[in-house]
Amino acid sequence: MTEPVMLTVNGIDYRVNVDMGRNLLSVLRNELGLTGTKEGCDDSECGACMVLLDGQPVNSCSYLALQAQGRSVTTVEGLTPADGLHPLQRSLLEQGGVQCGFCTPGIIMSARALLDRNPSPSEEEIRIGLSGNLCRCTGYAKILAAVAQTASDG
Amino acid sequence: MSFMIAGSLEEALTALAAGARPVAGGTDLVVGARQGKAPLPTSLVAIDRLAELTQIEPTDGGIRIGASVTHARLLTDPTIVSDYTALADAAALVGSPSTRNVGTLGGNVMNASPAMDTGAPLMVLGAVAEVQSERGSRTVDLSDLWTGPGQTSAKVDELCVAIDLPSRPARSGSAYVRLEYRRAMEIAVVGAAASVTLADDGTISDGSVALSAVAPTIIEVDGVAELMAGHLPDAVGAAIAAAVAEAAEPISDLRASDSYRRHTVGVMAARAVDAAARRAAGEEISVPVNRAIGVGASR
Amino acid sequence: MPLLTESKHFIRPDGPDKVTGSGRYVADISLTGMLTAKFLYAGVSHARITRLDISAARQVPGVFAVLTQEDVPERRFGSVADRTLFAKDVVRFEGEVIAAVAAVDAEAAQQGLDAVVFEYEPLPAVTDLEAAIADGAQLVHEGWADYEAADVERDGNIASFTSMIRGDVEAGMAEADHVVSSRYVSDASQPAPIEPRGVLAQWEGDRVTIWSSTQVPFQARDGVCETLDLPTNRVRVIVPHMGGGFGGKCGFHYEAHVAALARAARRPVRLVFSRQEEFIAPDRRREGMIIEITTGLRNDGTLTARRARVLLDNGAYSSDASFFPHMAAMQTLGPYKIDNIHVEASSIYTNRQPSGSVRAPTAPQACWALESHTDELAAAIGMDPVAFRQQNCVDTGETGVAGQVYDEIGLQDCIREAVSAIDYSQELDENEAIGVAVGWWPSFPGPSGAFVKIDSDGKGVITTGAQECGTGSVMTLPILAAVELGMEPEDFELVYQDTSAAPYDEGATGSQTILNNGRATVEAAQQIAVQLKSLAAEKLEASPDDIVLADGKAHVAGSPELAVSIADLAGVAAEGEMLLGKGSGTPPEYPSAVGVDCIGDRGLSGWVGPQFSCHAVKIRLDRETGVVRVLDVSAAHDSGVIINPIGASGQVEGGVLMGIGQALTERTVYSEDGAQENPAFLDYKLQTIADAPPIRVHFVEIFTPGVGPHGSKPIAEAPNVATAAAISNAITKLVGRPVAQLPMTAERVWGLMQGRGGG
Ligand SMILES: Cc1cc2nc3c(=O)[nH]c(=O)nc-3n(C[C@H](O)[C@H](O)[C@H](O)COP(=O)(O)OP(=O)(O)OC[C@H]3O[C@@H](n4cnc5c(N)ncnc54)[C@H](O)[C@@H]3O)c2cc1C
Ligand code: FES
Ligand code: FES
């Protein structure tokens, strides 16, 4: 059975029909065409699917779409400015924190939530803030540097 | 199949009476369904936004934490961090920032995993669960609440609405320590919580220890208060470790063998007692203890 | 020739796509009418199929196609041709595909799978390596001798075998003052790229286009052609953005299954793996190993002889694993000077997931064993392990284990740099230690091609078969073209990983892109350089030989003011003879290895452009629990001249962290009957950012002639060789003996401290 719901994603209201068990990730990707958010695992461990729900990070793969009603969802597409790049996106590129890029949107969303909460995090705070995002390519050094650079650039 | 976001506690209780299951953050329920552990219930009522369930408020005899309070809030709430520190230690270790952001205390307690992190702290802090249904409300001791892995004594129509914690004695401290192979995103291989109260002379006057992941449910270790009473905190580590190893009934699985669990839970307990005692003496050990003192090995 | 590291720091061209989420990976692409594919897996490690009935499945509403081996040509593939697309008669590991379904959505596909009738008679599962080679062992491939494949010796469960003999081992042992024997056992591990694989196929007439997350598009194409009987020009494999591979996406995998489904269903069909499938099904895990090494040495540290026996868990099928024994043999010998050697290595069939190339196949495990053993050797004569390596490791002009003389190598510099960067002689807490290990890895020359063109506005396009799975070829190739043409890397776009648009390339495998596709790109660019110089010569009234291409201009040597812009020249060329270059070059030849007798030779005794490394790792041990944390790493690498510093250091950092995972937390646990017990990230533990130590990367940049462009050597796999070994040596310093089991889990370290286990 599907239910009609209103979801607010990146500031746009969408009316979609979803069944109860549907996760938010699947709705974002398959109904709304927002494929920037990735799916990397079955058990909520990788963080590739990270989005913001009222500004806080959530693993969209294991969050019921119906539970997002009345909340504001932000994906990597919503974070990207109309012109150019968000500072986090820019510093990730400058520092070389992107290799295959599959973890990148999730990393950006977690980092954004961290910096919103704590504009000048210590290195340890960055590590804990991003600990739910696995990256197999980079060894994290350049990701850490990119988040630190974004913070210090203000 | 039905799904409802409860607008009030009454609405939620009515839905439960009609057969719906509660979902708070869904970090156990939805993840479990996705992994194929258990299918999603056919009728769900979301309780994560109920104002009645999301308060942390002082009571006459202590503090009341709404069941839908998230781990993220627990680990930053000033009262919890200062007075019920073991609970903050545990909340800070749960999953990742996103897990803590939606995962709730009520969900952790009612999911009743033997490896849950908040259980042992709640036990040593003397918590009771308030459960409510259309039929009325009652309080349940945690040792009566958890009946087995994933099992509670709550009836299907009962909602856990809050966890009540008594106020803390003077010169007391608490801590929760768990064994982890990585510094984040771990499930407790074993874990131990301790509460310690000091006498004026610096010896221990009272205390308790509870354990995670070494039995079908969280267990409190008998006889700990007697074991510690009158001793300086420095002197009790070995005895605690031995008593704990005795009380544990661990299993062997992917994450560890029974003998390794039995040994390490003793180590964790001794460290929890030490951290709790230092906190009782006024030392600042930041939350979570794991990262402050570097369990298994600091950076 | 100047080093290239100055000013070649630019933003990866695919970067903006990746950070904004606009870049499409396979799972992000959908086509009108597209169906969802799902596979039915054996779910049992060894069994004879007694009934396989798909008739009910074909009737399930929403199901468009159901296929089994009956529906595809009878073809065996793999390095020893031991495999068919779908299970035939017998299933040999739990993740073997039995049937495939294409349906309107995942739910219908699942219902289709549920309706397949699959009955079987269990056979004993072969899971123990020693038992598998004992007389009378249950065979994994009963009818193996009859599989049609060229020149493969078939012997029981031994899927492939190599022996290397040089000098006289007996005599060498007799000369020794000490003979040290060790036995090491490594568990299997996984590549675990964060993107689970996807394949999408669409037919138009008799041509099929396949979008696949493969590291090796041409190999994937050839696999489709071979198993479905199609000519190469009817099959086009395109790799969109790719979310990491680490070898896991090398080889030919599911492209043919999906293409066959799409043909049968007359609709586009897409397969996207779940994480669990990504763990269980692909023939690409890092093999478990048993490594026994005996070395003779004299009191002065001279190595007199080495004997070794290596058993590798081949798994149920051989994918590309038949060169592993030879590689493991070389890794067990290491970059040392020993004249008397005898190594035997066998890859043994078991009823487990097949092994296949995962980043530096065989190296992390074998190097871990060898280098742990090397520290035992140093201890036997009371010598510092670093000094011991400085004495025994090969240097420029010296002869290595296989009789090859190495010229222009930087191993000794790597040791010096790694040790000094970590401050080896620092004061350490009693629970801390620094371990050091050296590693080596060959380069793999091969054919590769590229086209380069410059259009009328002076902007270029490189069309190449090269693959980009995060490795950085999108940066390196433009840098190389730009250097040849005096342009900027930003002036080039890439059209890549498309088998119909571009010439052949082996793909992101064996760290070969710089070496082979780099060579091809340079040659293609050079052809354009010749064209530009002659156009400029005409314009500037000079000889083409005197024209220099630099800073976007062609100028007369010695007179930079006599210049014309490349854009202007390109405008002229666009009106007539266009600026088009093509290249492939000649791959370097394998050097000879002298005096080695090798049975089962895979041509890997003589190495082209060997890459060397030294990793030094500082750890802290929690003595009460056995938990080890890595506090600091220094990694020094000789990969020749570094063309793309940001990409190269990213490879090292990623490789080191993968090595830390392999050392401490990553392992696939098998049940008694061969099933994986932890096919999920919850219990297959990759390192998180909270665990990642600082990694000090140092490149010993030695100009290496005759390998890659500009004196370069490859870099992608080498960083994954020595880290676990260095960690092992640090642990040994704290607990007295090597853990001798990989990964060196907390419980194993603790067990060793309790007097259990260890080497
Ligand atoms: C990646 C990841 C990491 C994790 N790490 C940890 C960890 O380190 N430590 C740990 O302890 N846990 C961990 N968990 C488990 C989980 O996050 C916690 O148990 C969390 O507190 C569950 O809360 P929830 O609100 O999400 O529960 P839900 O999933 O919403 O509910 C869990 C169960 O409790 C029931 N329930 C929920 N609320 C109530 C209520 N008020 N009354 C009655 N029944 C109720 C639900 O019906 C369901 O059966 C992890 C989970 C994930 C996905
Ligand atoms: S896809 Fe959501 S955490 Fe991996
Ligand atoms: S860049 Fe590939 S997983 Fe992070």
Short mmCIF file of N, CA and C in Angstrom, two decimals, chain C residues 511-568:
data_model
loop_
_atom_site.label_atom_id
_atom_site.label_comp_id
_atom_site.label_asym_id
_atom_site.label_seq_id
_atom_site.Cartn_x
_atom_site.Cartn_y
_atom_site.Cartn_z
N SER C 511 48.42 -1.63 -11.83
CA SER C 511 48.99 -0.27 -11.75
C SER C 511 49.56 0.18 -13.08
N GLN C 512 48.94 -0.24 -14.19
CA GLN C 512 49.64 -0.12 -15.47
C GLN C 512 49.34 1.14 -16.27
N THR C 513 48.45 1.99 -15.79
CA THR C 513 47.99 3.08 -16.66
C THR C 513 49.10 4.05 -17.07
N ILE C 514 49.86 4.53 -16.09
CA ILE C 514 50.93 5.48 -16.43
C ILE C 514 51.90 4.82 -17.38
N LEU C 515 52.29 3.61 -17.03
CA LEU C 515 53.31 2.91 -17.79
C LEU C 515 52.87 2.72 -19.25
N ASN C 516 51.70 2.14 -19.44
CA ASN C 516 51.31 1.75 -20.80
C ASN C 516 50.46 2.80 -21.50
N ASN C 517 49.41 3.25 -20.84
CA ASN C 517 48.60 4.25 -21.51
C ASN C 517 49.32 5.59 -21.51
N GLY C 518 50.13 5.82 -20.49
CA GLY C 518 50.96 7.02 -20.49
C GLY C 518 51.87 7.04 -21.71
N ARG C 519 52.50 5.91 -21.96
CA ARG C 519 53.38 5.79 -23.13
C ARG C 519 52.60 6.07 -24.42
N ALA C 520 51.40 5.50 -24.51
CA ALA C 520 50.57 5.68 -25.70
C ALA C 520 50.18 7.15 -25.87
N THR C 521 49.80 7.77 -24.77
CA THR C 521 49.36 9.17 -24.84
C THR C 521 50.53 10.07 -25.23
N VAL C 522 51.68 9.80 -24.67
CA VAL C 522 52.86 10.59 -25.01
C VAL C 522 53.15 10.45 -26.50
N GLU C 523 53.09 9.22 -26.99
CA GLU C 523 53.39 9.03 -28.42
C GLU C 523 52.38 9.76 -29.30
N ALA C 524 51.11 9.66 -28.92
CA ALA C 524 50.08 10.35 -29.70
C ALA C 524 50.31 11.86 -29.68
N ALA C 525 50.64 12.38 -28.49
CA ALA C 525 50.87 13.83 -28.37
C ALA C 525 52.10 14.24 -29.17
N GLN C 526 53.10 13.36 -29.19
CA GLN C 526 54.32 13.70 -29.93
C GLN C 526 54.04 13.86 -31.42
N GLN C 527 53.12 13.06 -31.92
CA GLN C 527 52.79 13.21 -33.35
C GLN C 527 52.21 14.59 -33.62
N ILE C 528 51.41 15.05 -32.68
CA ILE C 528 50.83 16.39 -32.86
C ILE C 528 51.92 17.45 -32.70
N ALA C 529 52.85 17.17 -31.79
CA ALA C 529 53.95 18.12 -31.60
C ALA C 529 54.70 18.31 -32.92
N VAL C 530 54.91 17.22 -33.62
CA VAL C 530 55.61 17.31 -34.91
C VAL C 530 54.80 18.19 -35.87
N GLN C 531 53.49 17.95 -35.89
CA GLN C 531 52.63 18.75 -36.77
C GLN C 531 52.71 20.24 -36.40
N LEU C 532 52.61 20.49 -35.09
CA LEU C 532 52.61 21.89 -34.64
C LEU C 532 53.93 22.56 -34.99
N LYS C 533 55.01 21.83 -34.82
CA LYS C 533 56.32 22.43 -35.09
C LYS C 533 56.47 22.76 -36.58
N SER C 534 55.92 21.90 -37.42
CA SER C 534 56.11 22.22 -38.82
C SER C 534 55.21 23.39 -39.23
N LEU C 535 54.00 23.45 -38.66
CA LEU C 535 53.15 24.62 -38.94
C LEU C 535 53.82 25.90 -38.44
N ALA C 536 54.39 25.80 -37.23
CA ALA C 536 55.02 26.99 -36.64
C ALA C 536 56.25 27.39 -37.44
N ALA C 537 56.98 26.39 -37.89
CA ALA C 537 58.20 26.66 -38.64
C ALA C 537 57.88 27.48 -39.89
N GLU C 538 56.78 27.10 -40.52
CA GLU C 538 56.37 27.81 -41.72
C GLU C 538 56.02 29.27 -41.38
N LYS C 539 55.27 29.40 -40.31
CA LYS C 539 54.82 30.73 -39.91
C LYS C 539 55.98 31.62 -39.46
N LEU C 540 56.91 31.02 -38.73
CA LEU C 540 57.98 31.80 -38.12
C LEU C 540 59.25 31.79 -38.96
N GLU C 541 59.15 31.14 -40.11
CA GLU C 541 60.29 31.05 -41.02
C GLU C 541 61.52 30.54 -40.31
N ALA C 542 61.33 29.38 -39.69
CA ALA C 542 62.45 28.73 -38.98
C ALA C 542 62.39 27.25 -39.32
N SER C 543 63.40 26.54 -38.87
CA SER C 543 63.38 25.10 -39.08
C SER C 543 62.53 24.44 -38.01
N PRO C 544 61.76 23.41 -38.35
CA PRO C 544 60.94 22.73 -37.33
C PRO C 544 61.79 22.27 -36.15
N ASP C 545 63.02 21.92 -36.41
CA ASP C 545 63.89 21.45 -35.31
C ASP C 545 64.15 22.55 -34.29
N ASP C 546 64.00 23.79 -34.71
CA ASP C 546 64.29 24.89 -33.80
C ASP C 546 63.06 25.38 -33.06
N ILE C 547 61.93 24.74 -33.30
CA ILE C 547 60.70 25.22 -32.65
C ILE C 547 60.54 24.55 -31.29
N VAL C 548 60.19 25.37 -30.31
CA VAL C 548 59.95 24.87 -28.96
C VAL C 548 58.48 25.11 -28.62
N LEU C 549 57.83 24.09 -28.06
CA LEU C 549 56.44 24.26 -27.63
C LEU C 549 56.44 24.51 -26.12
N ALA C 550 55.97 25.67 -25.71
CA ALA C 550 55.94 26.00 -24.28
C ALA C 550 54.92 27.08 -24.02
N ASP C 551 54.31 27.01 -22.86
CA ASP C 551 53.38 28.06 -22.42
C ASP C 551 52.28 28.35 -23.44
N GLY C 552 51.84 27.35 -24.10
CA GLY C 552 50.73 27.53 -25.03
C GLY C 552 51.15 28.13 -26.37
N LYS C 553 52.46 28.21 -26.56
CA LYS C 553 52.96 28.83 -27.80
C LYS C 553 54.02 27.95 -28.43
N ALA C 554 54.22 28.22 -29.72
CA ALA C 554 55.38 27.64 -30.40
C ALA C 554 56.33 28.80 -30.64
N HIS C 555 57.57 28.67 -30.19
CA HIS C 555 58.50 29.77 -30.43
C HIS C 555 59.82 29.22 -30.95
N VAL C 556 60.60 30.11 -31.48
CA VAL C 556 61.91 29.72 -32.00
C VAL C 556 62.86 29.61 -30.82
N ALA C 557 63.59 28.51 -30.79
CA ALA C 557 64.51 28.28 -29.67
C ALA C 557 65.40 29.50 -29.48
N GLY C 558 65.51 29.96 -28.26
CA GLY C 558 66.38 31.09 -27.97
C GLY C 558 65.73 32.44 -28.23
N SER C 559 64.58 32.47 -28.90
CA SER C 559 63.89 33.75 -29.16
C SER C 559 62.42 33.64 -28.82
N PRO C 560 62.11 33.67 -27.55
CA PRO C 560 60.72 33.47 -27.12
C PRO C 560 59.77 34.50 -27.73
N GLU C 561 60.30 35.64 -28.19
CA GLU C 561 59.40 36.65 -28.76
C GLU C 561 58.95 36.27 -30.18
N LEU C 562 59.71 35.37 -30.81
CA LEU C 562 59.30 34.88 -32.13
C LEU C 562 58.36 33.71 -31.93
N ALA C 563 57.09 34.02 -31.71
CA ALA C 563 56.17 32.96 -31.26
C ALA C 563 54.83 33.07 -31.95
N VAL C 564 54.16 31.94 -31.98
CA VAL C 564 52.78 31.92 -32.44
C VAL C 564 52.01 31.02 -31.48
N SER C 565 50.77 31.37 -31.18
CA SER C 565 50.06 30.58 -30.19
C SER C 565 49.61 29.25 -30.79
N ILE C 566 49.54 28.27 -29.92
CA ILE C 566 49.09 26.95 -30.37
C ILE C 566 47.65 27.04 -30.88
N ALA C 567 46.86 27.90 -30.24
CA ALA C 567 45.48 28.07 -30.69
C ALA C 567 45.45 28.55 -32.13
N ASP C 568 46.33 29.50 -32.47
CA ASP C 568 46.37 29.99 -33.85
C ASP C 568 46.76 28.87 -34.81
#
